[in-house]
Amino acid sequence: RTRRSSSRAPGAQPSDPSGDDFGRGRRDGPAGLASLPALPARRAGRPRLDELHAHSVAAQLAVEMARSYAEQAIVEAVKLRRTALEAGALVVLGNALVGLRRLAPARVELDRAMGLYATLGLRDGVGTALTSYGRLLRLAGRTGEAERQLVRAVEIAEELSARRTEAYARAEMGLLLAQEGRANEAVVEIRQAGELGAEIGDARLGAMAGVAASVAYLARGQERDTIGAQAAALGAADLAAEMRFRDLEAAARCLLARAYLRLGDGARAVAQIEAAAELRMEVGFCEFEEWMLLGRCEVLGSAEAIAQTRERLRLIGSVVGDDALRASYFAHGPAVAEITSRF
């Protein structure tokens, strides 16, 4: 299957395919983020649950700022009758809410965005919104629906030669396929996403593809795949560190820790988990939160780490949305079922 003829679509990321990520995982984000309350000082040793919660609250404040920015944009767009701007702001807001797993309100915003784009006949906007919607459904554990949305996103992107949208849709599809245990298919999609990212010079997508590749290789489970996961995660961590994508660096180091553990290097595994925890404290919340929680349980294996993970999942579940979304998240969300069944 060649890149331009694939029937599937991947890729979303902590950032919005339309280009505005509200500085999540970056120190050079919007100036407004500088006004957030100071976070508690870090102590030596592993972060406690109350510290994780404090940093999570800070991340939620950042999303509230995203909501404020988007709502201001919407007001201005309505005044100026710029419906496309309004739709773009809704996608940005929806992505921010998805990042914090506020899936029910995110769904409302993304539905509105898709409706506006469709009314305007802006198919490139529809493709972007579909990618974000597929990401939401993947995280909610509704993988069948997610795949349908991402297939549509890739088809639209291919027709319009919208390479960036196609790349993120393919990366998201790769994560979805890995989540479903279809690792071989996942690797194909992620490789295509990485190639597109290189063509358009998108460094964040490059790091994202490396993280996604590591997830897929670990899902295959063979020793040579573990070596592949190690290489992919190391490359992603280096690139993310260079570009200051702290959220992706945290995820990459956590996956690197899992690879080291499988290769029998427990000391390196623990070191990478600790480095990931420090980065996780910086960003407050991570796009790959559930995979990171799984890594902590696998590598540390302590009663404290497992208790923290269970409480963290409980907190996430409390904001996901309605009972149906919560049920699908715990049954089929990324890494969630594995965590609950193993730990």
JSON list of C-alpha atoms in Angstrom, two decimals, residues 120-260:
[
{"chain": "A", "resi": 120, "resn": "LEU", "atom": "CA", "xyz": [-18.73, 26.81, 4.31]},
{"chain": "A", "resi": 121, "resn": "GLY", "atom": "CA", "xyz": [-17.61, 24.01, 2.02]},
{"chain": "A", "resi": 122, "resn": "LEU", "atom": "CA", "xyz": [-14.07, 24.14, 3.46]},
{"chain": "A", "resi": 123, "resn": "ARG", "atom": "CA", "xyz": [-13.03, 20.53, 3.07]},
{"chain": "A", "resi": 124, "resn": "ASP", "atom": "CA", "xyz": [-9.52, 21.13, 4.35]},
{"chain": "A", "resi": 125, "resn": "GLY", "atom": "CA", "xyz": [-11.04, 22.35, 7.61]},
{"chain": "A", "resi": 126, "resn": "VAL", "atom": "CA", "xyz": [-13.30, 19.32, 7.72]},
{"chain": "A", "resi": 127, "resn": "GLY", "atom": "CA", "xyz": [-10.24, 17.07, 7.40]},
{"chain": "A", "resi": 128, "resn": "THR", "atom": "CA", "xyz": [-8.51, 18.84, 10.28]},
{"chain": "A", "resi": 129, "resn": "ALA", "atom": "CA", "xyz": [-11.61, 18.57, 12.48]},
{"chain": "A", "resi": 130, "resn": "LEU", "atom": "CA", "xyz": [-12.06, 14.90, 11.59]},
{"chain": "A", "resi": 131, "resn": "THR", "atom": "CA", "xyz": [-8.48, 14.19, 12.66]},
{"chain": "A", "resi": 132, "resn": "SER", "atom": "CA", "xyz": [-9.14, 15.82, 16.02]},
{"chain": "A", "resi": 133, "resn": "TYR", "atom": "CA", "xyz": [-12.42, 13.96, 16.35]},
{"chain": "A", "resi": 134, "resn": "GLY", "atom": "CA", "xyz": [-10.69, 10.67, 15.57]},
{"chain": "A", "resi": 135, "resn": "ARG", "atom": "CA", "xyz": [-8.17, 11.42, 18.28]},
{"chain": "A", "resi": 136, "resn": "LEU", "atom": "CA", "xyz": [-11.00, 12.04, 20.75]},
{"chain": "A", "resi": 137, "resn": "LEU", "atom": "CA", "xyz": [-12.69, 8.76, 19.86]},
{"chain": "A", "resi": 138, "resn": "ARG", "atom": "CA", "xyz": [-9.42, 6.83, 20.09]},
{"chain": "A", "resi": 139, "resn": "LEU", "atom": "CA", "xyz": [-8.75, 8.13, 23.57]},
{"chain": "A", "resi": 140, "resn": "ALA", "atom": "CA", "xyz": [-12.34, 7.32, 24.52]},
{"chain": "A", "resi": 141, "resn": "GLY", "atom": "CA", "xyz": [-11.76, 3.73, 23.44]},
{"chain": "A", "resi": 142, "resn": "ARG", "atom": "CA", "xyz": [-14.23, 3.93, 20.55]},
{"chain": "A", "resi": 143, "resn": "THR", "atom": "CA", "xyz": [-11.73, 2.64, 18.06]},
{"chain": "A", "resi": 144, "resn": "GLY", "atom": "CA", "xyz": [-14.15, 1.58, 15.32]},
{"chain": "A", "resi": 145, "resn": "GLU", "atom": "CA", "xyz": [-15.69, 5.05, 15.13]},
{"chain": "A", "resi": 146, "resn": "ALA", "atom": "CA", "xyz": [-12.24, 6.61, 15.37]},
{"chain": "A", "resi": 147, "resn": "GLU", "atom": "CA", "xyz": [-10.96, 4.61, 12.41]},
{"chain": "A", "resi": 148, "resn": "ARG", "atom": "CA", "xyz": [-13.89, 5.69, 10.24]},
{"chain": "A", "resi": 149, "resn": "GLN", "atom": "CA", "xyz": [-13.27, 9.36, 11.01]},
{"chain": "A", "resi": 150, "resn": "LEU", "atom": "CA", "xyz": [-9.55, 9.06, 10.35]},
{"chain": "A", "resi": 151, "resn": "VAL", "atom": "CA", "xyz": [-10.09, 7.24, 7.05]},
{"chain": "A", "resi": 152, "resn": "ARG", "atom": "CA", "xyz": [-12.24, 10.17, 5.94]},
{"chain": "A", "resi": 153, "resn": "ALA", "atom": "CA", "xyz": [-9.61, 12.65, 7.13]},
{"chain": "A", "resi": 154, "resn": "VAL", "atom": "CA", "xyz": [-6.87, 10.96, 5.10]},
{"chain": "A", "resi": 155, "resn": "GLU", "atom": "CA", "xyz": [-9.04, 10.72, 2.00]},
{"chain": "A", "resi": 156, "resn": "ILE", "atom": "CA", "xyz": [-9.84, 14.44, 2.14]},
{"chain": "A", "resi": 157, "resn": "ALA", "atom": "CA", "xyz": [-6.20, 15.35, 2.82]},
{"chain": "A", "resi": 158, "resn": "GLU", "atom": "CA", "xyz": [-4.98, 13.23, -0.09]},
{"chain": "A", "resi": 159, "resn": "GLU", "atom": "CA", "xyz": [-7.53, 14.77, -2.48]},
{"chain": "A", "resi": 160, "resn": "LEU", "atom": "CA", "xyz": [-6.48, 18.28, -1.44]},
{"chain": "A", "resi": 161, "resn": "SER", "atom": "CA", "xyz": [-2.74, 17.49, -1.13]},
{"chain": "A", "resi": 162, "resn": "ALA", "atom": "CA", "xyz": [-2.98, 18.77, 2.45]},
{"chain": "A", "resi": 163, "resn": "ARG", "atom": "CA", "xyz": [0.18, 17.02, 3.60]},
{"chain": "A", "resi": 164, "resn": "ARG", "atom": "CA", "xyz": [0.23, 18.29, 7.15]},
{"chain": "A", "resi": 165, "resn": "THR", "atom": "CA", "xyz": [-3.32, 17.18, 7.85]},
{"chain": "A", "resi": 166, "resn": "GLU", "atom": "CA", "xyz": [-2.60, 13.85, 6.19]},
{"chain": "A", "resi": 167, "resn": "ALA", "atom": "CA", "xyz": [0.54, 13.37, 8.26]},
{"chain": "A", "resi": 168, "resn": "TYR", "atom": "CA", "xyz": [-1.20, 13.99, 11.58]},
{"chain": "A", "resi": 169, "resn": "ALA", "atom": "CA", "xyz": [-4.14, 11.84, 10.56]},
{"chain": "A", "resi": 170, "resn": "ARG", "atom": "CA", "xyz": [-1.79, 8.98, 9.67]},
{"chain": "A", "resi": 171, "resn": "ALA", "atom": "CA", "xyz": [0.14, 9.33, 12.93]},
{"chain": "A", "resi": 172, "resn": "GLU", "atom": "CA", "xyz": [-3.14, 9.18, 14.82]},
{"chain": "A", "resi": 173, "resn": "MET", "atom": "CA", "xyz": [-4.19, 6.11, 12.84]},
{"chain": "A", "resi": 174, "resn": "GLY", "atom": "CA", "xyz": [-0.90, 4.48, 13.73]},
{"chain": "A", "resi": 175, "resn": "LEU", "atom": "CA", "xyz": [-1.58, 5.02, 17.43]},
{"chain": "A", "resi": 176, "resn": "LEU", "atom": "CA", "xyz": [-5.08, 3.67, 17.00]},
{"chain": "A", "resi": 177, "resn": "LEU", "atom": "CA", "xyz": [-3.87, 0.51, 15.26]},
{"chain": "A", "resi": 178, "resn": "ALA", "atom": "CA", "xyz": [-1.20, -0.04, 17.92]},
{"chain": "A", "resi": 179, "resn": "GLN", "atom": "CA", "xyz": [-3.86, 0.43, 20.58]},
{"chain": "A", "resi": 180, "resn": "GLU", "atom": "CA", "xyz": [-5.92, -2.30, 18.90]},
{"chain": "A", "resi": 181, "resn": "GLY", "atom": "CA", "xyz": [-2.95, -4.67, 18.72]},
{"chain": "A", "resi": 182, "resn": "ARG", "atom": "CA", "xyz": [-2.60, -4.29, 14.94]},
{"chain": "A", "resi": 183, "resn": "ALA", "atom": "CA", "xyz": [1.05, -3.38, 15.28]},
{"chain": "A", "resi": 184, "resn": "ASN", "atom": "CA", "xyz": [2.20, -4.30, 11.76]},
{"chain": "A", "resi": 185, "resn": "GLU", "atom": "CA", "xyz": [-0.39, -2.00, 10.19]},
{"chain": "A", "resi": 186, "resn": "ALA", "atom": "CA", "xyz": [0.46, 0.67, 12.76]},
{"chain": "A", "resi": 187, "resn": "VAL", "atom": "CA", "xyz": [4.12, 0.71, 11.77]},
{"chain": "A", "resi": 188, "resn": "VAL", "atom": "CA", "xyz": [3.19, 1.29, 8.10]},
{"chain": "A", "resi": 189, "resn": "GLU", "atom": "CA", "xyz": [0.99, 4.27, 8.91]},
{"chain": "A", "resi": 190, "resn": "ILE", "atom": "CA", "xyz": [3.50, 5.79, 11.32]},
{"chain": "A", "resi": 191, "resn": "ARG", "atom": "CA", "xyz": [6.32, 5.43, 8.81]},
{"chain": "A", "resi": 192, "resn": "GLN", "atom": "CA", "xyz": [4.24, 7.28, 6.22]},
{"chain": "A", "resi": 193, "resn": "ALA", "atom": "CA", "xyz": [3.43, 10.00, 8.75]},
{"chain": "A", "resi": 194, "resn": "GLY", "atom": "CA", "xyz": [7.13, 10.39, 9.50]},
{"chain": "A", "resi": 195, "resn": "GLU", "atom": "CA", "xyz": [7.99, 10.68, 5.83]},
{"chain": "A", "resi": 196, "resn": "LEU", "atom": "CA", "xyz": [5.39, 13.39, 5.36]},
{"chain": "A", "resi": 197, "resn": "GLY", "atom": "CA", "xyz": [6.65, 15.19, 8.45]},
{"chain": "A", "resi": 198, "resn": "ALA", "atom": "CA", "xyz": [10.17, 15.21, 7.02]},
{"chain": "A", "resi": 199, "resn": "GLU", "atom": "CA", "xyz": [8.88, 16.55, 3.70]},
{"chain": "A", "resi": 200, "resn": "ILE", "atom": "CA", "xyz": [7.13, 19.51, 5.32]},
{"chain": "A", "resi": 201, "resn": "GLY", "atom": "CA", "xyz": [9.79, 20.12, 7.99]},
{"chain": "A", "resi": 202, "resn": "ASP", "atom": "CA", "xyz": [7.50, 19.55, 10.97]},
{"chain": "A", "resi": 203, "resn": "ALA", "atom": "CA", "xyz": [9.77, 18.73, 13.92]},
{"chain": "A", "resi": 204, "resn": "ARG", "atom": "CA", "xyz": [6.92, 18.08, 16.32]},
{"chain": "A", "resi": 205, "resn": "LEU", "atom": "CA", "xyz": [5.45, 15.54, 13.96]},
{"chain": "A", "resi": 206, "resn": "GLY", "atom": "CA", "xyz": [8.85, 13.88, 13.69]},
{"chain": "A", "resi": 207, "resn": "ALA", "atom": "CA", "xyz": [9.03, 13.46, 17.46]},
{"chain": "A", "resi": 208, "resn": "MET", "atom": "CA", "xyz": [5.40, 12.37, 17.55]},
{"chain": "A", "resi": 209, "resn": "ALA", "atom": "CA", "xyz": [6.05, 9.70, 14.93]},
{"chain": "A", "resi": 210, "resn": "GLY", "atom": "CA", "xyz": [9.00, 8.38, 16.92]},
{"chain": "A", "resi": 211, "resn": "VAL", "atom": "CA", "xyz": [6.87, 8.06, 20.06]},
{"chain": "A", "resi": 212, "resn": "ALA", "atom": "CA", "xyz": [4.08, 6.37, 18.09]},
{"chain": "A", "resi": 213, "resn": "ALA", "atom": "CA", "xyz": [6.57, 3.97, 16.47]},
{"chain": "A", "resi": 214, "resn": "SER", "atom": "CA", "xyz": [7.89, 3.00, 19.90]},
{"chain": "A", "resi": 215, "resn": "VAL", "atom": "CA", "xyz": [4.33, 2.26, 21.07]},
{"chain": "A", "resi": 216, "resn": "ALA", "atom": "CA", "xyz": [3.75, 0.07, 18.01]},
{"chain": "A", "resi": 217, "resn": "TYR", "atom": "CA", "xyz": [7.04, -1.83, 18.34]},
{"chain": "A", "resi": 218, "resn": "LEU", "atom": "CA", "xyz": [6.40, -2.52, 22.02]},
{"chain": "A", "resi": 219, "resn": "ALA", "atom": "CA", "xyz": [2.96, -3.84, 21.12]},
{"chain": "A", "resi": 220, "resn": "ARG", "atom": "CA", "xyz": [4.56, -6.45, 18.81]},
{"chain": "A", "resi": 221, "resn": "GLY", "atom": "CA", "xyz": [6.58, -7.77, 21.73]},
{"chain": "A", "resi": 222, "resn": "GLN", "atom": "CA", "xyz": [9.47, -9.57, 20.02]},
{"chain": "A", "resi": 223, "resn": "GLU", "atom": "CA", "xyz": [13.06, -8.86, 21.06]},
{"chain": "A", "resi": 224, "resn": "ARG", "atom": "CA", "xyz": [13.99, -7.26, 17.75]},
{"chain": "A", "resi": 225, "resn": "ASP", "atom": "CA", "xyz": [10.88, -5.09, 18.06]},
{"chain": "A", "resi": 226, "resn": "THR", "atom": "CA", "xyz": [11.97, -4.05, 21.54]},
{"chain": "A", "resi": 227, "resn": "ILE", "atom": "CA", "xyz": [15.28, -2.92, 20.05]},
{"chain": "A", "resi": 228, "resn": "GLY", "atom": "CA", "xyz": [13.30, -1.00, 17.43]},
{"chain": "A", "resi": 229, "resn": "ALA", "atom": "CA", "xyz": [11.20, 0.57, 20.19]},
{"chain": "A", "resi": 230, "resn": "GLN", "atom": "CA", "xyz": [14.36, 1.58, 22.01]},
{"chain": "A", "resi": 231, "resn": "ALA", "atom": "CA", "xyz": [15.82, 3.24, 18.91]},
{"chain": "A", "resi": 232, "resn": "ALA", "atom": "CA", "xyz": [12.56, 5.01, 18.03]},
{"chain": "A", "resi": 233, "resn": "ALA", "atom": "CA", "xyz": [12.05, 6.29, 21.58]},
{"chain": "A", "resi": 234, "resn": "LEU", "atom": "CA", "xyz": [15.67, 7.45, 21.90]},
{"chain": "A", "resi": 235, "resn": "GLY", "atom": "CA", "xyz": [15.47, 9.36, 18.62]},
{"chain": "A", "resi": 236, "resn": "ALA", "atom": "CA", "xyz": [12.16, 10.92, 19.63]},
{"chain": "A", "resi": 237, "resn": "ALA", "atom": "CA", "xyz": [13.52, 11.90, 23.05]},
{"chain": "A", "resi": 238, "resn": "ASP", "atom": "CA", "xyz": [16.59, 13.55, 21.51]},
{"chain": "A", "resi": 239, "resn": "LEU", "atom": "CA", "xyz": [14.54, 15.48, 18.96]},
{"chain": "A", "resi": 240, "resn": "ALA", "atom": "CA", "xyz": [11.92, 16.51, 21.51]},
{"chain": "A", "resi": 241, "resn": "ALA", "atom": "CA", "xyz": [14.63, 17.67, 23.93]},
{"chain": "A", "resi": 242, "resn": "GLU", "atom": "CA", "xyz": [16.30, 19.72, 21.21]},
{"chain": "A", "resi": 243, "resn": "MET", "atom": "CA", "xyz": [13.02, 21.36, 20.20]},
{"chain": "A", "resi": 244, "resn": "ARG", "atom": "CA", "xyz": [11.79, 21.66, 23.79]},
{"chain": "A", "resi": 245, "resn": "PHE", "atom": "CA", "xyz": [8.68, 19.56, 23.26]},
{"chain": "A", "resi": 246, "resn": "ARG", "atom": "CA", "xyz": [8.60, 18.57, 26.93]},
{"chain": "A", "resi": 247, "resn": "ASP", "atom": "CA", "xyz": [5.42, 16.50, 26.72]},
{"chain": "A", "resi": 248, "resn": "LEU", "atom": "CA", "xyz": [6.76, 14.36, 23.88]},
{"chain": "A", "resi": 249, "resn": "GLU", "atom": "CA", "xyz": [10.15, 14.02, 25.54]},
{"chain": "A", "resi": 250, "resn": "ALA", "atom": "CA", "xyz": [8.45, 12.76, 28.70]},
{"chain": "A", "resi": 251, "resn": "ALA", "atom": "CA", "xyz": [6.47, 10.18, 26.73]},
{"chain": "A", "resi": 252, "resn": "ALA", "atom": "CA", "xyz": [9.53, 9.08, 24.74]},
{"chain": "A", "resi": 253, "resn": "ARG", "atom": "CA", "xyz": [11.62, 8.59, 27.88]},
{"chain": "A", "resi": 254, "resn": "CYS", "atom": "CA", "xyz": [8.87, 6.56, 29.49]},
{"chain": "A", "resi": 255, "resn": "LEU", "atom": "CA", "xyz": [8.69, 4.29, 26.45]},
{"chain": "A", "resi": 256, "resn": "LEU", "atom": "CA", "xyz": [12.47, 4.08, 26.42]},
{"chain": "A", "resi": 257, "resn": "ALA", "atom": "CA", "xyz": [12.28, 2.91, 30.03]},
{"chain": "A", "resi": 258, "resn": "ARG", "atom": "CA", "xyz": [9.89, 0.12, 29.07]},
{"chain": "A", "resi": 259, "resn": "ALA", "atom": "CA", "xyz": [12.23, -0.97, 26.28]},
{"chain": "A", "resi": 260, "resn": "TYR", "atom": "CA", "xyz": [15.24, -1.01, 28.61]}
]
